């Protein structure tokens, strides 16, 4: 009888949260990807009839670009299942994980530490227990439960991972550079290796490897992006085992292309396995392209890749991709940025349609802007965010004026929706808000601000929104702290959040409003 086995590998999140540099973040991700790959090798060597459905596994998969491509769940089948043999495979991989670390950190207790620290629980279902068409869906609930039942080493003093992340006073990444995982990266890897002596830093990534020459504040900020496929369960429900394997292969091809896109943008891919993605990138690169455009193109690539596979293209539930995009100052702790990116990804997937970008800009001053943008509505950002020569000195006063007169704008919005005024009258009233001599020469610029608001927000032609907690806070601010909610506030608050991001894009270093 055929047996279906699922293995989950961890603790990835806990390990990544110890990382304080891109090099450490990369190492943590690559370490678990390498363990997943080695488990697949041992499965194939131990069970001659084993068929691995996920991740896609083949002997010719190249790993010398340094990007982890094997995700943390392995699904396979075999008629030769032997629990003790599988346990021995896992134990061997755990102990050999010490070989990924420099000799200077290895001692007699290291292998024992890895056996306790690394979690690789597994579950087996027999063929008659698989009710769905494929084992991925059948095993997933059990693997979810197993991931919540992790154990901890009795003694953490031999935590070689933390020792590697800490490095030495003379160089925080010194041990990472000595590790076999780092040494195995090809020399021309433009995403990871700065040179033979180290990896790119957060400062390097924020400034697009020093190629951004403008003295704008945004060159000191970087993005942590986490992405994940939407409605994967519904999609997988329509696949049999053969199609699951083809899906895994399509994901591998997608991951390779994503890594290339991120590298060309000026970013560093930390992890690209299956439909999951984690990378760092400049907010706006040397070519003037912003991070939001890159994410939309990645989402389009995922769909194109799946639709190029014969057994997948006719599936009516081809998944989309949602993104958590955390923008922060270069000295902001990386592990906190990673946690924010994770929370933002959950926020992006919280709407019924998903297929969103949840964006948060946390400025050095502590000010925060947050907005949820459907990927299909990126054209709105294309109209709002591009900066003109007038923006540098004017966008701040525009935001101030809109905030000052927001109650009046709410009235105008209401009358427009009720068709008591037309767009010409609306525009005339809107322009009167800026009717003073200092802005007389900015009429064209201000009319553009008005036209964008009229086109998308006042008319209610967009699903861009702000998170509920921010919406409640903004509503309360408008009502002077009163408990009642002003329902009309939703029309303007999103536009103001986008204009605040636009203002950040044009701020010069040293400025703060």
mmCIF file of N, CA, C and O in Angstrom, residues 136-190:
data_model
loop_
_atom_site.group_PDB
_atom_site.id
_atom_site.type_symbol
_atom_site.label_atom_id
_atom_site.label_comp_id
_atom_site.label_asym_id
_atom_site.label_seq_id
_atom_site.Cartn_x
_atom_site.Cartn_y
_atom_site.Cartn_z
ATOM 1 N N UNK A 136 -1.005 16.778 -0.488
ATOM 2 C CA UNK A 136 -0.641 18.069 0.096
ATOM 3 C C UNK A 136 -1.779 18.596 0.961
ATOM 4 O O UNK A 136 -1.577 19.002 2.115
ATOM 5 N N UNK A 137 -2.992 18.569 0.427
ATOM 6 C CA UNK A 137 -4.139 19.049 1.186
ATOM 7 C C UNK A 137 -4.456 18.141 2.366
ATOM 8 O O UNK A 137 -4.823 18.604 3.443
ATOM 9 N N UNK A 138 -4.306 16.843 2.176
ATOM 10 C CA UNK A 138 -4.636 15.899 3.245
ATOM 11 C C UNK A 138 -3.679 16.028 4.426
ATOM 12 O O UNK A 138 -4.087 15.921 5.591
ATOM 13 N N UNK A 139 -2.403 16.265 4.147
ATOM 14 C CA UNK A 139 -1.397 16.299 5.206
ATOM 15 C C UNK A 139 -1.252 17.667 5.864
ATOM 16 O O UNK A 139 -0.782 17.765 7.001
ATOM 17 N N UNK A 140 -1.651 18.727 5.172
ATOM 18 C CA UNK A 140 -1.421 20.088 5.672
ATOM 19 C C UNK A 140 -1.992 20.343 7.066
ATOM 20 O O UNK A 140 -1.302 20.936 7.916
ATOM 21 N N UNK A 141 -3.234 19.937 7.387
ATOM 22 C CA UNK A 141 -3.743 20.202 8.745
ATOM 23 C C UNK A 141 -2.907 19.545 9.840
ATOM 24 O O UNK A 141 -2.726 20.112 10.918
ATOM 25 N N UNK A 142 -2.393 18.350 9.555
ATOM 26 C CA UNK A 142 -1.560 17.657 10.538
ATOM 27 C C UNK A 142 -0.217 18.372 10.712
ATOM 28 O O UNK A 142 0.285 18.507 11.837
ATOM 29 N N UNK A 143 0.334 18.848 9.598
ATOM 30 C CA UNK A 143 1.607 19.566 9.670
ATOM 31 C C UNK A 143 1.423 20.903 10.391
ATOM 32 O O UNK A 143 2.312 21.327 11.139
ATOM 33 N N UNK A 144 0.284 21.553 10.180
ATOM 34 C CA UNK A 144 -0.010 22.798 10.908
ATOM 35 C C UNK A 144 0.019 22.553 12.410
ATOM 36 O O UNK A 144 0.590 23.349 13.181
ATOM 37 N N UNK A 145 -0.591 21.459 12.834
ATOM 38 C CA UNK A 145 -0.653 21.129 14.267
ATOM 39 C C UNK A 145 0.734 20.786 14.803
ATOM 40 O O UNK A 145 1.101 21.202 15.910
ATOM 41 N N UNK A 146 1.508 20.050 14.028
ATOM 42 C CA UNK A 146 2.847 19.658 14.468
ATOM 43 C C UNK A 146 3.747 20.877 14.678
ATOM 44 O O UNK A 146 4.587 20.885 15.578
ATOM 45 N N UNK A 147 3.568 21.907 13.846
ATOM 46 C CA UNK A 147 4.409 23.098 13.970
ATOM 47 C C UNK A 147 4.143 23.859 15.260
ATOM 48 O O UNK A 147 4.976 24.653 15.688
ATOM 49 N N UNK A 148 2.999 23.613 15.876
ATOM 50 C CA UNK A 148 2.676 24.271 17.148
ATOM 51 C C UNK A 148 3.184 23.485 18.357
ATOM 52 O O UNK A 148 3.086 23.955 19.487
ATOM 53 N N UNK A 149 3.750 22.318 18.102
ATOM 54 C CA UNK A 149 4.138 21.422 19.199
ATOM 55 C C UNK A 149 5.654 21.248 19.259
ATOM 56 O O UNK A 149 6.162 20.158 19.421
ATOM 57 N N UNK A 150 6.367 22.351 19.128
ATOM 58 C CA UNK A 150 7.823 22.261 19.092
ATOM 59 C C UNK A 150 8.412 22.160 20.497
ATOM 60 O O UNK A 150 7.822 22.601 21.486
ATOM 61 N N UNK A 151 9.582 21.562 20.573
ATOM 62 C CA UNK A 151 10.318 21.442 21.834
ATOM 63 C C UNK A 151 11.513 22.388 21.801
ATOM 64 O O UNK A 151 11.841 22.964 20.769
ATOM 65 N N UNK A 152 12.192 22.541 22.936
ATOM 66 C CA UNK A 152 13.324 23.449 23.033
ATOM 67 C C UNK A 152 14.508 22.714 23.649
ATOM 68 O O UNK A 152 14.335 21.852 24.524
ATOM 69 N N UNK A 153 15.736 23.054 23.234
ATOM 70 C CA UNK A 153 16.914 22.451 23.864
ATOM 71 C C UNK A 153 16.952 22.783 25.353
ATOM 72 O O UNK A 153 16.611 23.897 25.761
ATOM 73 N N UNK A 154 17.355 21.829 26.142
ATOM 74 C CA UNK A 154 17.440 22.057 27.584
ATOM 75 C C UNK A 154 18.501 23.094 27.920
ATOM 76 O O UNK A 154 18.373 23.844 28.878
ATOM 77 N N UNK A 155 19.556 23.171 27.104
ATOM 78 C CA UNK A 155 20.659 24.100 27.344
ATOM 79 C C UNK A 155 20.925 24.874 26.055
ATOM 80 O O UNK A 155 21.245 24.278 25.023
ATOM 81 N N UNK A 156 20.766 26.193 26.086
ATOM 82 C CA UNK A 156 20.974 27.012 24.891
ATOM 83 C C UNK A 156 22.371 27.623 24.824
ATOM 84 O O UNK A 156 22.666 28.420 23.938
ATOM 85 N N UNK A 157 23.239 27.254 25.762
ATOM 86 C CA UNK A 157 24.590 27.825 25.766
ATOM 87 C C UNK A 157 25.400 27.399 24.551
ATOM 88 O O UNK A 157 26.374 28.059 24.177
ATOM 89 N N UNK A 158 24.996 26.298 23.913
ATOM 90 C CA UNK A 158 25.701 25.830 22.720
ATOM 91 C C UNK A 158 24.979 26.227 21.436
ATOM 92 O O UNK A 158 25.164 25.595 20.396
ATOM 93 N N UNK A 159 24.157 27.271 21.507
ATOM 94 C CA UNK A 159 23.425 27.718 20.329
ATOM 95 C C UNK A 159 24.405 28.339 19.337
ATOM 96 O O UNK A 159 24.685 29.533 19.353
ATOM 97 N N UNK A 160 24.910 27.510 18.456
ATOM 98 C CA UNK A 160 25.938 27.929 17.506
ATOM 99 C C UNK A 160 25.375 28.919 16.490
ATOM 100 O O UNK A 160 26.125 29.722 15.922
ATOM 101 N N UNK A 161 24.071 28.899 16.279
ATOM 102 C CA UNK A 161 23.461 29.830 15.320
ATOM 103 C C UNK A 161 23.581 31.257 15.835
ATOM 104 O O UNK A 161 23.969 32.173 15.102
ATOM 105 N N UNK A 162 23.280 31.468 17.110
ATOM 106 C CA UNK A 162 23.401 32.811 17.683
ATOM 107 C C UNK A 162 24.848 33.264 17.720
ATOM 108 O O UNK A 162 25.146 34.441 17.492
ATOM 109 N N UNK A 163 25.756 32.340 17.991
ATOM 110 C CA UNK A 163 27.186 32.685 17.994
ATOM 111 C C UNK A 163 27.619 33.129 16.603
ATOM 112 O O UNK A 163 28.392 34.074 16.443
ATOM 113 N N UNK A 164 27.110 32.443 15.586
ATOM 114 C CA UNK A 164 27.456 32.806 14.216
ATOM 115 C C UNK A 164 26.894 34.179 13.866
ATOM 116 O O UNK A 164 27.568 34.993 13.235
ATOM 117 N N UNK A 165 25.670 34.462 14.292
ATOM 118 C CA UNK A 165 25.053 35.748 13.994
ATOM 119 C C UNK A 165 25.779 36.897 14.686
ATOM 120 O O UNK A 165 25.897 37.985 14.131
ATOM 121 N N UNK A 166 26.269 36.649 15.907
ATOM 122 C CA UNK A 166 26.946 37.710 16.664
ATOM 123 C C UNK A 166 28.290 38.067 16.059
ATOM 124 O O UNK A 166 28.712 39.222 16.084
ATOM 125 N N UNK A 167 28.976 37.066 15.506
ATOM 126 C CA UNK A 167 30.285 37.316 14.920
ATOM 127 C C UNK A 167 31.292 37.738 15.958
ATOM 128 O O UNK A 167 31.300 37.248 17.088
ATOM 129 N N UNK A 168 32.144 38.692 15.589
ATOM 130 C CA UNK A 168 33.153 39.220 16.496
ATOM 131 C C UNK A 168 33.083 40.735 16.483
ATOM 132 O O UNK A 168 32.459 41.350 15.614
ATOM 133 N N UNK A 169 33.746 41.359 17.449
ATOM 134 C CA UNK A 169 33.743 42.818 17.509
ATOM 135 C C UNK A 169 34.349 43.429 16.255
ATOM 136 O O UNK A 169 33.971 44.513 15.823
ATOM 137 N N UNK A 170 35.294 42.745 15.648
ATOM 138 C CA UNK A 170 35.964 43.267 14.458
ATOM 139 C C UNK A 170 35.145 43.074 13.196
ATOM 140 O O UNK A 170 35.478 43.620 12.156
ATOM 141 N N UNK A 171 34.080 42.293 13.286
ATOM 142 C CA UNK A 171 33.247 42.069 12.110
ATOM 143 C C UNK A 171 32.076 41.166 12.437
ATOM 144 O O UNK A 171 32.276 39.989 12.745
ATOM 145 N N UNK A 172 30.850 41.721 12.371
ATOM 146 C CA UNK A 172 29.682 40.935 12.757
ATOM 147 C C UNK A 172 29.427 39.740 11.870
ATOM 148 O O UNK A 172 28.836 38.763 12.301
ATOM 149 N N UNK A 173 29.863 39.812 10.609
ATOM 150 C CA UNK A 173 29.595 38.721 9.670
ATOM 151 C C UNK A 173 30.795 37.811 9.460
ATOM 152 O O UNK A 173 30.816 37.029 8.516
ATOM 153 N N UNK A 174 31.784 37.897 10.334
ATOM 154 C CA UNK A 174 33.023 37.162 10.101
ATOM 155 C C UNK A 174 32.796 35.657 10.010
ATOM 156 O O UNK A 174 33.380 34.980 9.155
ATOM 157 N N UNK A 175 31.948 35.096 10.856
ATOM 158 C CA UNK A 175 31.706 33.653 10.830
ATOM 159 C C UNK A 175 30.853 33.244 9.631
ATOM 160 O O UNK A 175 31.025 32.166 9.077
ATOM 161 N N UNK A 176 29.909 34.114 9.267
ATOM 162 C CA UNK A 176 29.092 33.814 8.092
ATOM 163 C C UNK A 176 29.973 33.711 6.856
ATOM 164 O O UNK A 176 29.804 32.817 6.015
ATOM 165 N N UNK A 177 30.940 34.606 6.747
ATOM 166 C CA UNK A 177 31.847 34.589 5.588
ATOM 167 C C UNK A 177 32.726 33.348 5.567
ATOM 168 O O UNK A 177 33.198 32.930 4.510
ATOM 169 N N UNK A 178 32.925 32.748 6.730
ATOM 170 C CA UNK A 178 33.746 31.536 6.811
ATOM 171 C C UNK A 178 32.926 30.263 6.609
ATOM 172 O O UNK A 178 33.494 29.181 6.474
ATOM 173 N N UNK A 179 31.600 30.395 6.570
ATOM 174 C CA UNK A 179 30.757 29.210 6.499
ATOM 175 C C UNK A 179 30.781 28.591 5.107
ATOM 176 O O UNK A 179 30.877 29.298 4.096
ATOM 177 N N UNK A 180 30.677 27.272 5.007
ATOM 178 C CA UNK A 180 30.608 26.600 3.702
ATOM 179 C C UNK A 180 29.437 27.067 2.855
ATOM 180 O O UNK A 180 29.539 27.104 1.628
ATOM 181 N N UNK A 181 28.309 27.446 3.480
ATOM 182 C CA UNK A 181 27.169 27.946 2.709
ATOM 183 C C UNK A 181 27.539 29.217 1.951
ATOM 184 O O UNK A 181 27.171 29.399 0.791
ATOM 185 N N UNK A 182 28.273 30.105 2.626
ATOM 186 C CA UNK A 182 28.694 31.348 1.971
ATOM 187 C C UNK A 182 29.784 31.073 0.945
ATOM 188 O O UNK A 182 29.772 31.623 -0.164
ATOM 189 N N UNK A 183 30.711 30.232 1.307
ATOM 190 C CA UNK A 183 31.830 29.938 0.402
ATOM 191 C C UNK A 183 31.350 29.261 -0.880
ATOM 192 O O UNK A 183 32.018 29.335 -1.917
ATOM 193 N N UNK A 184 30.185 28.608 -0.817
ATOM 194 C CA UNK A 184 29.680 27.896 -1.990
ATOM 195 C C UNK A 184 28.928 28.770 -2.978
ATOM 196 O O UNK A 184 28.518 28.288 -4.044
ATOM 197 N N UNK A 185 28.749 30.063 -2.671
ATOM 198 C CA UNK A 185 28.037 30.954 -3.586
ATOM 199 C C UNK A 185 28.951 31.312 -4.748
ATOM 200 O O UNK A 185 30.133 31.588 -4.569
ATOM 201 N N UNK A 186 28.385 31.319 -5.946
ATOM 202 C CA UNK A 186 29.182 31.660 -7.118
ATOM 203 C C UNK A 186 29.689 33.097 -7.005
ATOM 204 O O UNK A 186 29.052 33.973 -6.421
ATOM 205 N N UNK A 187 30.844 33.351 -7.580
ATOM 206 C CA UNK A 187 31.510 34.638 -7.413
ATOM 207 C C UNK A 187 30.726 35.801 -8.002
ATOM 208 O O UNK A 187 30.807 36.916 -7.517
ATOM 209 N N UNK A 188 29.987 35.558 -9.070
ATOM 210 C CA UNK A 188 29.290 36.661 -9.742
ATOM 211 C C UNK A 188 27.848 36.828 -9.285
ATOM 212 O O UNK A 188 27.025 37.384 -9.996
ATOM 213 N N UNK A 189 27.529 36.326 -8.092
ATOM 214 C CA UNK A 189 26.173 36.502 -7.570
ATOM 215 C C UNK A 189 25.975 37.962 -7.192
ATOM 216 O O UNK A 189 26.513 38.435 -6.192
ATOM 217 N N UNK A 190 25.204 38.704 -7.996
ATOM 218 C CA UNK A 190 25.070 40.140 -7.766
ATOM 219 C C UNK A 190 24.140 40.472 -6.614
ATOM 220 O O UNK A 190 24.073 41.610 -6.178
#
